[in-house]
XYZ file of C-alpha atoms in Angstrom:
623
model
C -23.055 32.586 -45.241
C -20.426 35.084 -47.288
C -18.457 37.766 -45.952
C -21.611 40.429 -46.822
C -23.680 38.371 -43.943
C -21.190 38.559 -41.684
C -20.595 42.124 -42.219
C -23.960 43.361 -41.901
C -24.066 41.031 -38.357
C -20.945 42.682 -37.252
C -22.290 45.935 -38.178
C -19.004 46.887 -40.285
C -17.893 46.685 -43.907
C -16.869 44.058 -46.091
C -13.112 45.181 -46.185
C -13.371 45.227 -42.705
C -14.444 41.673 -42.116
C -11.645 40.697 -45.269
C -8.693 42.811 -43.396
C -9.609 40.837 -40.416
C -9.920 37.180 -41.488
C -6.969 37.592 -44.066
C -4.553 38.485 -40.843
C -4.242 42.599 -42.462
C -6.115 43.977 -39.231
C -3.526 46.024 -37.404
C -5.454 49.392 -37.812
C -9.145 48.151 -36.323
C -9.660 47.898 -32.575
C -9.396 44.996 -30.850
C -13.167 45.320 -29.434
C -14.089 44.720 -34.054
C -11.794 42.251 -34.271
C -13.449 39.900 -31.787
C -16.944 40.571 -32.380
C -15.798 39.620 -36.392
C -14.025 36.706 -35.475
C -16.602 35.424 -32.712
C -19.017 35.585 -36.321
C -16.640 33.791 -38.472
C -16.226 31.265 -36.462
C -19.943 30.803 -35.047
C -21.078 30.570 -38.969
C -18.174 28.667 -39.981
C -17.414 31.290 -42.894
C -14.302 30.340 -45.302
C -12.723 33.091 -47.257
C -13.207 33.058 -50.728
C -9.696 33.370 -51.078
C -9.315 30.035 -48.742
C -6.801 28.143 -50.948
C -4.343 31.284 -50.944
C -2.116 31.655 -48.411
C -2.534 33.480 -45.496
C -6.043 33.335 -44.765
C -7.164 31.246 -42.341
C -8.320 27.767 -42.569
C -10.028 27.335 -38.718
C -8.085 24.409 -38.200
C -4.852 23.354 -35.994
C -2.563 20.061 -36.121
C -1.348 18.028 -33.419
C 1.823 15.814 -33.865
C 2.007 13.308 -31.014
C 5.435 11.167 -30.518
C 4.065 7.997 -29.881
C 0.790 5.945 -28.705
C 1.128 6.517 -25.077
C 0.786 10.390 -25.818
C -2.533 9.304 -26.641
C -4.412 10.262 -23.738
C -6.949 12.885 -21.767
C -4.513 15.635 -23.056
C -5.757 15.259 -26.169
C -9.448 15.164 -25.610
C -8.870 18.530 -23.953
C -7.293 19.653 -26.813
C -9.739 18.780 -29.112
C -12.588 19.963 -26.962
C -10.746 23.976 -26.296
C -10.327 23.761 -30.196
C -14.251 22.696 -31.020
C -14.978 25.384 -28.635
C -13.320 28.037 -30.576
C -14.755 27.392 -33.668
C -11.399 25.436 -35.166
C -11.349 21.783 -35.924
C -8.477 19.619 -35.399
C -5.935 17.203 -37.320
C -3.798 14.080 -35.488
C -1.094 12.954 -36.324
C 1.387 10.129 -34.526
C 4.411 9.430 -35.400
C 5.119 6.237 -33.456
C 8.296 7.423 -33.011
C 9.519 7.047 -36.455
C 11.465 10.272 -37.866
C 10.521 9.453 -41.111
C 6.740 9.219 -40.305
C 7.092 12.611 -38.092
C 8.442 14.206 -41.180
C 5.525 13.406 -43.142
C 3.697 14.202 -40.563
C 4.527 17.589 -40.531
C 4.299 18.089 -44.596
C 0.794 16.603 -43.781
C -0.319 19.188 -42.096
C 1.485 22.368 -43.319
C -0.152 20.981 -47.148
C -3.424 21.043 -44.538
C -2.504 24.729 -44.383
C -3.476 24.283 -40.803
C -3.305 27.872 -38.681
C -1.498 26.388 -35.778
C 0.652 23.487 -34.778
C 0.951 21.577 -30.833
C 4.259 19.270 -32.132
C 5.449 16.781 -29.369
C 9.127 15.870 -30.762
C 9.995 12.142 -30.758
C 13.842 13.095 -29.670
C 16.556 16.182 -29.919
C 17.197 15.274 -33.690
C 13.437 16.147 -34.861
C 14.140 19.386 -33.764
C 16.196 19.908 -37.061
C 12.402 19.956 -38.723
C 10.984 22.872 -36.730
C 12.552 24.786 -39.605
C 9.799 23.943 -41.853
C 7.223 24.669 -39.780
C 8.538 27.899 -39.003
C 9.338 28.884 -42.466
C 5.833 28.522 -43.242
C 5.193 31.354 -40.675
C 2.767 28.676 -38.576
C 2.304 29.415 -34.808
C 3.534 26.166 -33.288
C 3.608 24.845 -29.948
C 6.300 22.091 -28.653
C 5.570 20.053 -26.024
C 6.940 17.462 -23.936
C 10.453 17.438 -22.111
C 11.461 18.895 -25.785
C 9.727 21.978 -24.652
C 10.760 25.367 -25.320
C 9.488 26.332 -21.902
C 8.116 24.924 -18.343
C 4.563 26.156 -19.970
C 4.540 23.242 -22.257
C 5.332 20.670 -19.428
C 2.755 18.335 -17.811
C 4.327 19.203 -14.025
C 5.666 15.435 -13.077
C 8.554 16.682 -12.280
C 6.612 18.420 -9.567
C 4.515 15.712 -9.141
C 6.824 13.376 -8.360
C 8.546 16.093 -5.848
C 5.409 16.362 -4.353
C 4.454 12.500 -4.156
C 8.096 11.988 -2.228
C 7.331 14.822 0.045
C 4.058 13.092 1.351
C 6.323 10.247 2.086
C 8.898 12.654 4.148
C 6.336 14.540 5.854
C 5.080 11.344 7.139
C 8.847 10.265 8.922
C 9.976 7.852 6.061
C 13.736 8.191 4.927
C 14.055 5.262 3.572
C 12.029 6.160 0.361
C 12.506 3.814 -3.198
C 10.681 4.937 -6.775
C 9.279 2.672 -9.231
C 9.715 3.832 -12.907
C 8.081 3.061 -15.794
C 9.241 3.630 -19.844
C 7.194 6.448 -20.584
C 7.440 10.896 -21.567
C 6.882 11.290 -17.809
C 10.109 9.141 -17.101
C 12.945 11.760 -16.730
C 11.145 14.312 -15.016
C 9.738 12.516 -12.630
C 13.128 10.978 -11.393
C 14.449 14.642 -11.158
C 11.753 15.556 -8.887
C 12.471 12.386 -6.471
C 15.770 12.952 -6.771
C 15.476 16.847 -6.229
C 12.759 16.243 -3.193
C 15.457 13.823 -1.397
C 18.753 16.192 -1.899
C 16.143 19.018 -0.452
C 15.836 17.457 2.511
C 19.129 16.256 2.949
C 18.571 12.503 2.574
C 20.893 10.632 0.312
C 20.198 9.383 -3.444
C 21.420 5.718 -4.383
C 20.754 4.160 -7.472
C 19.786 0.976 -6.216
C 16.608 2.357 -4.409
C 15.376 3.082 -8.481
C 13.393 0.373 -9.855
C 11.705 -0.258 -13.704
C 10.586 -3.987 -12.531
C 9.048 -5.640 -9.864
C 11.752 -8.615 -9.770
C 13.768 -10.061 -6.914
C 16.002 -7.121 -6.373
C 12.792 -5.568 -5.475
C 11.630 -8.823 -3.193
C 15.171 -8.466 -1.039
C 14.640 -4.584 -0.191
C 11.109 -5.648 1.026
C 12.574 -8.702 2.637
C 15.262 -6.838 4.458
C 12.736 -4.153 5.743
C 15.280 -1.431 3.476
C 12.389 0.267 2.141
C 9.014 1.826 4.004
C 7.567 3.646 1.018
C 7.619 3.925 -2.606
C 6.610 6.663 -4.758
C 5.106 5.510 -8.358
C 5.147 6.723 -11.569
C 2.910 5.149 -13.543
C -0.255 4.150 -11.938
C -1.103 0.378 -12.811
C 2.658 -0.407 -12.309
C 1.922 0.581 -8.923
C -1.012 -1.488 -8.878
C 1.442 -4.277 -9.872
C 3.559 -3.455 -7.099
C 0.681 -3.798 -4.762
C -0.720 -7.148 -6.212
C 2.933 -8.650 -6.067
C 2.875 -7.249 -2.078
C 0.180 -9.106 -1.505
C 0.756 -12.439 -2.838
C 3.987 -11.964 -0.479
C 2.001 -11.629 2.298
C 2.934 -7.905 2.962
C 0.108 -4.953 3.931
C 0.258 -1.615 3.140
C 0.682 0.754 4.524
C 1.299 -1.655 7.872
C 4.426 -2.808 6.055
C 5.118 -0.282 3.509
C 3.793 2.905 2.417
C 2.983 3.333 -1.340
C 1.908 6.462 -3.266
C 1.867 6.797 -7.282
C 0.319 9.136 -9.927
C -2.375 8.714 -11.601
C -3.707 10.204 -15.344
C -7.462 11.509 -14.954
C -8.203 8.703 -17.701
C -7.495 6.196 -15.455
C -9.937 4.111 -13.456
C -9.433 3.602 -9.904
C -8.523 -0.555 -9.730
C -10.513 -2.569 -6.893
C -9.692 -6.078 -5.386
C -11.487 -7.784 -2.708
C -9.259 -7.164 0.725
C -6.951 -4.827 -1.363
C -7.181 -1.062 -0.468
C -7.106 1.702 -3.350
C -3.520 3.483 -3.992
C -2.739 6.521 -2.765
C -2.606 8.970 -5.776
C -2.139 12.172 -7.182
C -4.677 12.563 -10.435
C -2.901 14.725 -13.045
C -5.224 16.695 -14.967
C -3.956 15.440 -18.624
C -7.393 17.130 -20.585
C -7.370 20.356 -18.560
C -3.727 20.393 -19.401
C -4.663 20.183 -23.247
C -7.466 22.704 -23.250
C -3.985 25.114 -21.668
C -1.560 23.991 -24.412
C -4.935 24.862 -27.066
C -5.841 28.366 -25.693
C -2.255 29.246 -25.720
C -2.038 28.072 -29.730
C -5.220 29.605 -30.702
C -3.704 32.801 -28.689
C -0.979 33.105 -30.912
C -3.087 32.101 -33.958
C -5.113 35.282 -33.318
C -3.015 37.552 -32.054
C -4.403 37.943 -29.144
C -1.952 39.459 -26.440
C -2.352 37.877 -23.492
C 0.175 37.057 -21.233
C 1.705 33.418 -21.217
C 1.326 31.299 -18.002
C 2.431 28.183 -16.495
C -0.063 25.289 -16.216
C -1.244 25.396 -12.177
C -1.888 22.268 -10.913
C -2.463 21.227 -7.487
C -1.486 18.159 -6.132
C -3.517 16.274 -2.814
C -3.886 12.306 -2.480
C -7.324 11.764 -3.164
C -7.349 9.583 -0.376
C -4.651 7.987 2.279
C -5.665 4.128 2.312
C -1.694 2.998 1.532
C 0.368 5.432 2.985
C 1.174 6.122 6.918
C 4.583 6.574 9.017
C 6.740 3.848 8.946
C 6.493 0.493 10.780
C 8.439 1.399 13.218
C 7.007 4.927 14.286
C 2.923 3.676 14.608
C 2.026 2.141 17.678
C 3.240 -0.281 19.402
C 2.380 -3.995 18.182
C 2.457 -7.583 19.757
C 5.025 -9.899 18.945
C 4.035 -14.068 18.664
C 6.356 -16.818 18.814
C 5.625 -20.791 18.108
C 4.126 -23.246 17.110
C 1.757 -23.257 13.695
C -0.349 -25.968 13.099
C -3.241 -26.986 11.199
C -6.134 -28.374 13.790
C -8.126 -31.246 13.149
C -10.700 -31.823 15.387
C -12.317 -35.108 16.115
C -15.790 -34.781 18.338
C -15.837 -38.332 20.612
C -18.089 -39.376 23.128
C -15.596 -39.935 25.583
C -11.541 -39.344 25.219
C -9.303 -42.082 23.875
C -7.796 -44.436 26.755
C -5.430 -47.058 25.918
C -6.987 -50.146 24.900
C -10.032 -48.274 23.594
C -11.420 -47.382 20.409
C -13.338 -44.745 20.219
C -15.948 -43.217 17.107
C -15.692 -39.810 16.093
C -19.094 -38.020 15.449
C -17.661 -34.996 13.080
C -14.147 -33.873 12.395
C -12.767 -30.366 10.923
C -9.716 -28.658 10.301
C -8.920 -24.917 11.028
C -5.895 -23.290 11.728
C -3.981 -23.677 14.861
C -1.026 -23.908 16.817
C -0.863 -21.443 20.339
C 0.914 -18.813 18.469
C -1.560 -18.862 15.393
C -4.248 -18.750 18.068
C -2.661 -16.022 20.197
C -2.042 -14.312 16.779
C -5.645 -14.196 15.862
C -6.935 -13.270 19.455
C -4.763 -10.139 19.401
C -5.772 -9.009 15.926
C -9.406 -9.984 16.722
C -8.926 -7.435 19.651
C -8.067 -4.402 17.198
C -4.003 -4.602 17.652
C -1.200 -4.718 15.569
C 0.482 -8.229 15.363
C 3.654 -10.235 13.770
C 3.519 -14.051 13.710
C 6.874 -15.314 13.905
C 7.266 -18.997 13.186
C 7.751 -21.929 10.261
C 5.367 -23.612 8.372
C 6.264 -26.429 5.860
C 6.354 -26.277 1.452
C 2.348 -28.277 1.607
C -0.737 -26.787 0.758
C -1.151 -26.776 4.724
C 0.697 -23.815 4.488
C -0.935 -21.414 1.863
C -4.031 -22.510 4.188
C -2.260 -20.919 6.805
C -1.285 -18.228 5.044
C -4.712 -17.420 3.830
C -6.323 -17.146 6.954
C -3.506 -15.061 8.630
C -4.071 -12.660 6.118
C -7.841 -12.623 6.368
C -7.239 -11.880 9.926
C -4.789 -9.055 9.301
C -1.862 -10.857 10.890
C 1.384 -9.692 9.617
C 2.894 -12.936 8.249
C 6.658 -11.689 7.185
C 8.170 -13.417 10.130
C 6.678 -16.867 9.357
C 8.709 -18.567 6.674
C 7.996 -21.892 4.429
C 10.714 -24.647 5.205
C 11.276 -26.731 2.464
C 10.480 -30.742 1.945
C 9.045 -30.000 5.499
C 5.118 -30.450 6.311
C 3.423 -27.619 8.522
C 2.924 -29.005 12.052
C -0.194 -30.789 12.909
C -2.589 -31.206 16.269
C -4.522 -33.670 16.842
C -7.514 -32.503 19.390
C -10.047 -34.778 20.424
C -12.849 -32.908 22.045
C -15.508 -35.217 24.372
C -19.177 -34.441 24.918
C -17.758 -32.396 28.741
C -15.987 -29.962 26.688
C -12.321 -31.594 27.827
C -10.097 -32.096 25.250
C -6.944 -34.197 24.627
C -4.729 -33.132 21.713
C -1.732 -34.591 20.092
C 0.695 -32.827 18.451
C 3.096 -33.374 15.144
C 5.449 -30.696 14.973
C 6.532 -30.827 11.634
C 8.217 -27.186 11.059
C 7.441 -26.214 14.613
C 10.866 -28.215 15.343
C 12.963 -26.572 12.821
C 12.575 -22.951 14.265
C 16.208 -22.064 15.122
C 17.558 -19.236 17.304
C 19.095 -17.794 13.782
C 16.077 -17.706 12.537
C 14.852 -14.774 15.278
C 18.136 -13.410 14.676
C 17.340 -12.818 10.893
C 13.807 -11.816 11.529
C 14.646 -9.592 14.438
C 13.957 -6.173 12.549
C 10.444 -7.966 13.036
C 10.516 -7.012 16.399
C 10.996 -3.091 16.291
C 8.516 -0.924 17.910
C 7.417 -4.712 20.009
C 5.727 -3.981 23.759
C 4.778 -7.151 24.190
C 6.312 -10.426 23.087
C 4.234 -13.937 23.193
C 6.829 -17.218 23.347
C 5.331 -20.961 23.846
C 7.374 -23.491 23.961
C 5.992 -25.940 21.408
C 9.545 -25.130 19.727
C 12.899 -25.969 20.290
C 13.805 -24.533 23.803
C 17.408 -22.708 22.837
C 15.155 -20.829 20.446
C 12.463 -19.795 23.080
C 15.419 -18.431 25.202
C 16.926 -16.606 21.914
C 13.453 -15.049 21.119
C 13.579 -14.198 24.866
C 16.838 -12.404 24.485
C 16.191 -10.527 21.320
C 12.413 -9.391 22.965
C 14.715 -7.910 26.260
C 17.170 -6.026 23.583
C 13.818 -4.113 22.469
C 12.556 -3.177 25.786
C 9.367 -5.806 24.707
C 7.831 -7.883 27.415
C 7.593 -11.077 27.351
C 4.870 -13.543 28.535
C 5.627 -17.512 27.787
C 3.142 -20.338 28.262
C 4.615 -23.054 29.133
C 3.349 -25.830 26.897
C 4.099 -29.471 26.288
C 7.333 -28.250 28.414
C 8.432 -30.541 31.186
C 11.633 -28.233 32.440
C 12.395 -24.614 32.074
C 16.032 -23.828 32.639
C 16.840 -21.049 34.917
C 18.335 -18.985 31.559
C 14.936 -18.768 30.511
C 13.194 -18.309 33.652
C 14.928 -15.464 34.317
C 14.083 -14.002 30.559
C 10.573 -14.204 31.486
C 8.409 -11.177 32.765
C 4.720 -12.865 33.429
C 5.100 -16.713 33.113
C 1.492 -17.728 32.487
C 0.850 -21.874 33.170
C -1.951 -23.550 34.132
C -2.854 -25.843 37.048
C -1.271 -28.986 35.312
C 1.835 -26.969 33.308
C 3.210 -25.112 36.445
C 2.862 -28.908 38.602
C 4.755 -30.324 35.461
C 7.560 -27.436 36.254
C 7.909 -27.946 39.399
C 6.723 -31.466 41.064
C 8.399 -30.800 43.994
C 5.315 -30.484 47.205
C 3.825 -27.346 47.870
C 0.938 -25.264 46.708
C 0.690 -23.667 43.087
C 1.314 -20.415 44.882
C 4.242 -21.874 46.513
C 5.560 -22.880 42.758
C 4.723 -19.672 41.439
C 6.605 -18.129 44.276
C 10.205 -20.639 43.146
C 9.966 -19.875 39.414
C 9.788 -15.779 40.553
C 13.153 -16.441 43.081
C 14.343 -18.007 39.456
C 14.377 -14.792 38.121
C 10.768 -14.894 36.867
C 8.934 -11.750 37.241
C 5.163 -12.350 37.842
C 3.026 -15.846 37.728
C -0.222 -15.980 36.376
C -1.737 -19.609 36.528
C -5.201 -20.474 35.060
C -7.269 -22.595 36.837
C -10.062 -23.523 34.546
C -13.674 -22.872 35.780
C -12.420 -21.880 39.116
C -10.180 -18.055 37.190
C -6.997 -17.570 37.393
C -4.343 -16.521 40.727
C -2.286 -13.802 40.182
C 1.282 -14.388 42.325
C 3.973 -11.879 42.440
C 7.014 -12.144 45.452
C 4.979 -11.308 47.799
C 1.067 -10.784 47.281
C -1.143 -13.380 45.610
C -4.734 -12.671 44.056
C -7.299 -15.337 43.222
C -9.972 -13.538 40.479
C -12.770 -16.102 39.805
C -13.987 -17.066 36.304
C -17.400 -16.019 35.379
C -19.907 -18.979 35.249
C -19.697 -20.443 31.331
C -21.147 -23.481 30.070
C -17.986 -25.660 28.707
C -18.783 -26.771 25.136
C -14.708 -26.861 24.218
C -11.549 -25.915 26.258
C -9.434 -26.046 23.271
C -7.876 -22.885 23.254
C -9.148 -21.352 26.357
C -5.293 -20.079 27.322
C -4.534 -18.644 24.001
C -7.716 -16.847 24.240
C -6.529 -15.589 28.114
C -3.070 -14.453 27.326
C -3.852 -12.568 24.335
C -6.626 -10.738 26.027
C -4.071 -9.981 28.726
C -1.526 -8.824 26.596
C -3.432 -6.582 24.424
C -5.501 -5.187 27.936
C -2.118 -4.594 28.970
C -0.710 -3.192 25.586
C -4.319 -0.401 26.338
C -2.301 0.638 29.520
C -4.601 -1.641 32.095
C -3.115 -2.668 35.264
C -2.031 -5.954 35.662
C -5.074 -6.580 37.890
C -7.645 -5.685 35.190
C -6.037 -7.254 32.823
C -6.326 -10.920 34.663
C -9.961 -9.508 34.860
C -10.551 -9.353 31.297
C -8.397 -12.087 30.637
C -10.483 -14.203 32.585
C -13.928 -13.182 30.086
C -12.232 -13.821 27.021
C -11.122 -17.312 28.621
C -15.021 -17.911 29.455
C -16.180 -16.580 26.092
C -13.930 -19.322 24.658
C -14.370 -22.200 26.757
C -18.667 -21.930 25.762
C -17.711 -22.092 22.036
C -16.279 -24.716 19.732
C -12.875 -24.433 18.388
C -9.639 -22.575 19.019
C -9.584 -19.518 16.362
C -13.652 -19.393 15.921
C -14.117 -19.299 19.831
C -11.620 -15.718 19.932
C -13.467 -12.716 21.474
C -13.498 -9.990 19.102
C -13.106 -6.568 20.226
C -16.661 -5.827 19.824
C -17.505 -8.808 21.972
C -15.578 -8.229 24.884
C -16.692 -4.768 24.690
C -20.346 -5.626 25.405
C -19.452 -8.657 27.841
C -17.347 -5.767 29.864
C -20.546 -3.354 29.848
């Protein structure tokens, strides 16, 4: 193809077609100009006169700073450019001012017709003068910019990601940097989002690693969201959450930015992050247009790059813990079950065979735990486990059952506490207990967990732990308006400071004649524990329900017929079906109700934790 070809296609003369492609074309309409140029470029004609200066070679340069400029931006530069009929020379500098020099020699001795230049720092900008006194149309980039045009918007981004976090009630918002271009102006637009809506910058709420500064503001509760800048640091963040035992966005709230090269991460259990995509190759086939623009002449008018920012989805961000709904508070013992299957229960002088043994997780406020979160609600475990593998086991089935686990801390040279349960071929069981960290729960230990307790309407205590700290978690569940509901287990005596902590005291037949031996009638005992300052009794009876006794009424509702297979766990299984019927705004009266299936449901299944009624369950047994 010569220039007589494409001037017989174009329908105009050879000068014409050589004024044009030679840049001399000020005198032909712009209408010729394009229709030439749409011709040189479709046949990819070169000038005979392509090694003198001037002409036009069809090809631009692009100077990147460093490796991790080496993204989608410049696969939608290179596709704008291949589009236009020009073809396209890389360069990197990896940030060496030396290599950037020769970088830009390079292409210049390239006689390349344009240049996008991403500066490594303020000092390169001394080599512009090169460039420019070639007469090449050049294009910086990066926060070295000559304008807000050549700017991938994190500064907006980042504005934008804090804003989601604002919008949603947080204050207390911390960022998570990483070493990158996007660094700088992504702080300014967390920084500039906070001062905008009057909340205060500190410096230590900025973070570049995921070390133990950053485990003590997660610790303390400090921080209920982060915005990210980098994506997989965030996905760092996340991971490290997690093996901490914290959920998001139940514990924290965490939103990041993402590059539209980068794949979505997915772990088993883990939701996906939160994110803004930035459009890194649309944003090159902008910065390419606008090059090729003033390669051409072409007088159009320069814009900013639009981009609109929305989450692509809101798996790890909510309000803060504190402003959701209200959540269930348990307190006690944690133990790892064992269960021994024998014909008949040990007696002394008697040796008995087990048939089968297993071990599951335990303890009445592990079970009570589980049969609230089982029911769909919120719930915090509060409680000590010891430095043995007992505990990860724990741990590991707490979180499967999307218990928060913040409040229950590892003691260490300590063993997690231990039941014994011996289960006979009636369904009656016998357990004995080792209480291992049980007995080390201390009422400092609420104290310094109490933030655990914020936004609490109902508070579970047993007293499988040390009684000064049942009457502290008593205490600190009154100073949050929470109620409280304490089973009264392996507890011989309740001292009238607790009693009178107590809104629904909830023992059964054998627990509330431990209490109080003197004669009289279980409704006569519940009656003394409520002129103790108690404020309602609730006492299971087995297969004959459960009596409901306030000061002066008492109601007997009868248990459904069940067959017994295992009684282990039957109470846990009542009072968290109460408290979470209650928590769903039921009277006190349907809630004993309800209370009573979920007690049936359990006491015609083996186990503790396996024989919980899920919310699904109890659902059908109600219809």
């Amino acid at each position: 193809m010569n220039i007589k070809d494409i001037a017989k296609l174009a329908g105009v003369s050879t000068s014409t077609v050589s004024k044009i492609v030679n840049h001399k074309d000020s005198s032909i309409t712009e209408a010729t100009r394009s229709k030439v140029l749409d011709l040189v470029k479709k046949y990819h004609y070169t000038p005979y006169a392509s090694s003198k200066p001037n002409t036009t070679s069809w090809r631009i340069g692009v100077l990147l700073s460093s490796s991790i400029s080496l993204d989608s931006t410049l696969d939608g530069i290179i596709q704008q450019a291949q589009a236009s009929g020009y073809g396209t020379l890389v360069f990197n500098s990896y940030s060496s001012q030396e290599q950037e020099e020769q970088n830009i020699q390079a292409a210049i001795e390239h006689r390349v017709d344009g240049i996008i230049w991403e500066p490594i720092d303020k000092s390169s900008l001394k080599l512009n003068k090169t460039i420019t006194a070639k007469k090449i149309p050049e294009l910086i980039i990066g926060p070295l910019g000559d304008d807000r045009s050549a700017l991938l918007p994190y500064e907006e981004a980042a504005y934008n990601l804090t804003q989601e976090l604002i919008d949603r009630n947080h204050s207390n918002i911390a960022c998570l940097l990483s070493p990158g271009r996007r660094t700088q102006s992504f702080l300014r637009g967390y920084r500039r989002c906070l001062f905008e809506n009057n909340i205060a910058f500190h410096n230590d709420m900025v973070f570049n690693d995921i070390d133990d500064n950053l485990t003590t503001v997660m610790e303390n509760r400090h921080v209920t969201g982060f915005v990210a800048s980098h994506y997989r640091h965030a996905v760092e963040l996340q991971q490290y959450a997690q093996s901490l035992h914290y959920r998001l966005p139940q514990d924290f709230s965490l939103v990041t930015l993402r590059n539209d090269s980068d794949e979505p991460l997915h772990y088993p259990g883990i939701p996906e992050i939160s994110s803004y995509n930035m459009r890194n190759a649309d944003f090159g086939t902008h910065l390419c247009s606008r090059l090729i623009d003033a390669i051409e002449h072409n007088k159009t008018e320069q814009t900013e790059f639009k981009h609109i920012f929305i989450l692509d989805n809101e798996h790890t961000v909510s309000q803060p813990p504190n402003m959701r709904h209200k959540k269930i508070v348990v307190i006690g013992s944690i133990n790892v079950d064992t269960y021994l299957a024998t014909p008949t229960l040990p007696k002394p002088g008697m040796t008995v065979t087990t048939r089968n043994f297993a071990s599951t997780p335990g303890g009445k406020a592990t079970n009570q735990a589980v049969g609230v979160a089982k029911l769909g609600h919120h719930v915090s475990l509060i409680g000590n486990v010891g430095s043995d593998t007992s505990a990860d086991f724990i741990y590991q089935a707490m979180n499967r059952f999307h218990v928060d686990t913040t409040g229950v801390m590892r003691i260490k040279r300590t063993d997690t506490g231990k039941a014994y349960i011996f289960v006979d071929n009636n369904g009656e069981s016998m357990i004995s207990l080792v209480s291992g960290a049980n007995s080390t729960l201390a009422p400092d230990d609420i104290d310094g967990r109490e933030h655990i307790f914020s936004n609490t309407a109902y508070c579970l205590v047993q007293t499988e732990i040390p009684l000064e700290t049942v009457k502290e978690a008593c205490i600190v569940a009154r100073k949050h308006h929470a109620i409280t509901i304490l089973k009264p287990s392996s507890c011989p005596h309740l001292p009238d400071d607790i009693l009178n902590l107590i809104d629904i005291l909830v023992p059964n037949q054998n627990e509330i004649e431990a209490l109080f031996p003197e004669p009289g009638s279980i409704v006569d005992k519940a009656r003394y524990s409520i002129s103790k300052g108690v404020g309602t009794v609730i006492v299971t009876l087995g297969d004959q329900g459960c009596v409901l006794v306030t000061e002066k009424t008492h109601t007997l509702f009868p248990a459904g017929q069940a067959r017994v297979i295992d009684d282990t766990g039957a109470g846990d299984a009542f009072i968290s079906c109460l408290a979470s019927s209650l928590l769903e705004n039921r009277t006190l009266e349907e809630a004993a109700r309800i209370a009573n299936l979920a007690a049936g449901f359990s006491v015609a299944h083996e186990g503790a934790i396996p024989s919980l009624i899920s919310r699904q369950q109890l659902k059908s047994l109600l219809a």
